Amino acid sequence: MTLFALIALLSLLNTILPDFIRNYLKVSRLWGSKNSKEIQRLQAEVTTAREEVEVVRNAEHSGEYARTIQIMRAERKVQEAEANLKSARGMENLLKMGIDTTAFYVSKVLLFIITFIVSVRNRGTPVMIIDEAISLAPFTGLLSFPTGVANAISVPAWAFSCNLTFRLIYGFIEKRKA
């Protein structure tokens, strides 16, 4: 009975946990952003460049041509600072997305490996033996494959059916949410 519940629990975790990690836990929040100081510096640079544009616009110049050139230079500095800030934010978002995606796949692989090890170690043990009164006629050999016990459900068959069932139910629930 414990093998029955263990495989069902592992299959349920394998279905729900990775998506929970990706959508709600956001593992990237645990690492904090190492670029936040860089982003703050770039934000200050943008602010300084914008202030410089205002100073140049309000300043007294010897001629309209000189004023226009200085305004264009100051605006170019603002554009460069904004482009650098946008690039830094994009890299930070890419890093966060990479961390979350890695955590998603690591959790899936880890749960798969645990389920695989449990299945291989207990492949000769039936998860449940069904009464002779219930006929599994066309699938008897397939459902009890490595065990050799008649009317039994083997660990691989049970793991497959649990994974399939939980994925179908989870997909149905997610579809209903949307």
Coordinates of C-alpha atoms in Angstrom, one line a residue:
M1 CA 0.0 0.0 0.0
T2 CA 2.9 2.4 0.7
L3 CA 4.3 1.9 -2.9
F4 CA 0.8 2.7 -4.2
A5 CA 0.7 6.0 -2.3
L6 CA 4.3 6.8 -2.9
I7 CA 4.1 6.6 -6.7
A8 CA 0.8 8.5 -6.7
L9 CA 2.3 11.3 -4.5
L10 CA 5.5 11.4 -6.7
S11 CA 3.3 11.7 -9.8
L12 CA 1.2 14.4 -8.3
L13 CA 4.3 16.4 -7.3
N14 CA 5.8 15.9 -10.8
T15 CA 2.6 17.4 -12.3
I16 CA 2.1 20.3 -9.9
L17 CA 5.4 21.3 -8.4
P18 CA 7.3 22.4 -11.5
D19 CA 4.6 24.7 -12.6
F20 CA 4.2 26.1 -9.1
I21 CA 7.9 26.8 -9.0
R22 CA 7.7 28.5 -12.4
N23 CA 4.5 30.5 -11.9
Y24 CA 4.3 31.3 -8.2
L25 CA 7.6 30.7 -6.3
K26 CA 9.9 32.6 -8.7
V27 CA 13.2 31.2 -7.5
S28 CA 15.0 34.2 -9.1
R29 CA 13.7 36.4 -6.3
L30 CA 15.8 34.4 -3.8
W31 CA 19.0 35.4 -5.5
G32 CA 18.3 39.2 -5.5
S33 CA 19.4 41.1 -8.5
K34 CA 23.1 41.7 -8.7
N35 CA 22.6 44.2 -11.4
S36 CA 20.3 46.4 -9.3
K37 CA 23.3 48.6 -8.3
E38 CA 24.2 48.9 -12.0
I39 CA 20.6 49.8 -12.9
Q40 CA 20.5 52.4 -10.1
R41 CA 23.7 53.9 -11.4
L42 CA 22.4 54.0 -15.0
Q43 CA 19.1 55.5 -13.7
A44 CA 21.1 58.2 -12.0
E45 CA 23.0 58.7 -15.2
V46 CA 19.8 59.2 -17.2
T47 CA 18.5 61.6 -14.6
T48 CA 21.7 63.6 -14.7
A49 CA 21.6 63.7 -18.5
R50 CA 18.0 64.9 -18.5
E51 CA 18.9 67.6 -16.0
E52 CA 21.8 68.6 -18.3
V53 CA 19.4 69.0 -21.2
E54 CA 17.2 71.3 -19.2
V55 CA 20.2 73.4 -18.1
V56 CA 21.4 73.7 -21.7
R57 CA 17.9 74.7 -22.9
N58 CA 17.6 77.4 -20.2
A59 CA 21.1 78.7 -20.5
E60 CA 22.1 81.9 -22.3
H61 CA 24.0 81.2 -25.5
S62 CA 25.9 83.5 -27.9
G63 CA 24.0 82.2 -30.9
E64 CA 21.1 80.0 -31.9
Y65 CA 23.4 77.6 -33.7
A66 CA 25.6 77.0 -30.6
R67 CA 22.5 76.5 -28.5
T68 CA 21.0 73.9 -30.9
I69 CA 24.3 72.0 -31.1
Q70 CA 24.6 71.9 -27.3
I71 CA 21.0 70.7 -27.0
M72 CA 21.5 68.0 -29.5
R73 CA 24.6 66.8 -27.7
A74 CA 22.8 66.7 -24.4
E75 CA 19.8 64.9 -25.9
R76 CA 22.2 62.3 -27.4
K77 CA 23.7 61.7 -23.9
V78 CA 20.1 61.1 -22.7
Q79 CA 19.4 58.6 -25.5
E80 CA 22.7 56.7 -24.9
A81 CA 22.0 56.6 -21.1
E82 CA 18.4 55.3 -21.7
A83 CA 19.7 52.7 -24.2
N84 CA 22.2 51.5 -21.6
L85 CA 19.5 51.3 -18.9
K86 CA 17.2 49.4 -21.2
S87 CA 19.9 47.0 -22.0
A88 CA 20.8 46.4 -18.4
R89 CA 17.2 45.8 -17.5
G90 CA 16.8 43.4 -20.3
M91 CA 19.9 41.4 -19.1
E92 CA 18.5 41.3 -15.6
N93 CA 15.2 40.0 -16.8
L94 CA 16.9 37.4 -19.0
L95 CA 19.0 36.3 -16.0
K96 CA 15.8 36.0 -13.9
M97 CA 14.0 34.0 -16.6
G98 CA 17.0 31.7 -16.9
I99 CA 17.1 31.0 -13.2
D100 CA 13.3 30.3 -13.1
T101 CA 13.5 28.0 -16.2
T102 CA 16.5 26.2 -14.7
A103 CA 14.6 25.6 -11.4
F104 CA 11.6 24.4 -13.4
Y105 CA 13.6 21.8 -15.3
V106 CA 15.7 20.7 -12.4
S107 CA 12.6 20.0 -10.3
K108 CA 11.1 18.0 -13.2
V109 CA 14.3 16.0 -13.7
L110 CA 14.8 15.4 -10.0
L111 CA 11.2 14.1 -9.5
F112 CA 11.5 12.0 -12.7
I113 CA 14.8 10.5 -11.4
I114 CA 13.2 9.7 -8.0
T115 CA 10.1 8.1 -9.7
F116 CA 12.4 6.1 -12.1
I117 CA 14.5 4.8 -9.2
V118 CA 11.4 3.8 -7.2
S119 CA 10.0 2.1 -10.3
V120 CA 13.2 0.2 -11.2
R121 CA 13.9 -0.9 -7.6
N122 CA 10.4 -2.2 -7.1
R123 CA 9.7 -3.4 -10.6
G124 CA 9.1 -7.0 -9.5
T125 CA 6.7 -6.0 -6.7
P126 CA 3.0 -5.5 -7.7
V127 CA 1.4 -2.3 -6.5
M128 CA -1.9 -4.0 -6.1
I129 CA -3.4 -7.3 -6.9
I130 CA -7.0 -7.3 -8.3
D131 CA -9.5 -10.0 -7.4
E132 CA -10.0 -12.7 -10.0
A133 CA -13.7 -11.7 -10.4
I134 CA -12.6 -8.5 -12.1
S135 CA -11.2 -9.3 -15.6
L136 CA -8.5 -7.2 -17.1
A137 CA -8.5 -9.7 -20.0
P138 CA -6.8 -7.9 -22.9
F139 CA -4.4 -6.0 -20.7
T140 CA -3.5 -8.5 -18.0
G141 CA 0.0 -9.2 -19.3
L142 CA 0.7 -5.5 -20.0
L143 CA -0.4 -4.2 -16.6
S144 CA 1.5 -6.9 -14.7
F145 CA 4.5 -7.0 -17.0
P146 CA 7.7 -7.2 -14.9
T147 CA 6.0 -8.8 -11.9
G148 CA 4.8 -12.1 -13.4
V149 CA 1.8 -12.0 -10.9
A150 CA -1.6 -12.6 -12.5
N151 CA -4.2 -9.8 -12.2
A152 CA -1.6 -7.4 -10.7
I153 CA -0.8 -3.8 -11.5
S154 CA 3.0 -3.3 -11.8
V155 CA 5.0 -0.3 -10.6
P156 CA 5.7 1.0 -14.1
A157 CA 2.1 0.7 -15.2
W158 CA 0.9 2.4 -12.0
A159 CA 3.4 5.2 -12.5
F160 CA 2.4 5.7 -16.1
S161 CA -1.3 5.7 -15.2
C162 CA -0.8 8.1 -12.3
N163 CA 1.2 10.6 -14.4
L164 CA -1.2 10.5 -17.2
T165 CA -4.3 10.9 -15.0
F166 CA -2.8 13.8 -13.0
R167 CA -1.6 15.6 -16.1
L168 CA -5.1 15.2 -17.7
I169 CA -6.8 16.5 -14.5
Y170 CA -4.3 19.4 -14.1
G171 CA -4.7 20.3 -17.8
F172 CA -8.4 20.4 -17.4
I173 CA -8.2 22.6 -14.3
E174 CA -5.8 25.0 -16.0
K175 CA -8.0 25.1 -19.1
R176 CA -11.0 25.9 -16.9
K177 CA -9.1 28.8 -15.2
A178 CA -8.3 30.5 -18.4

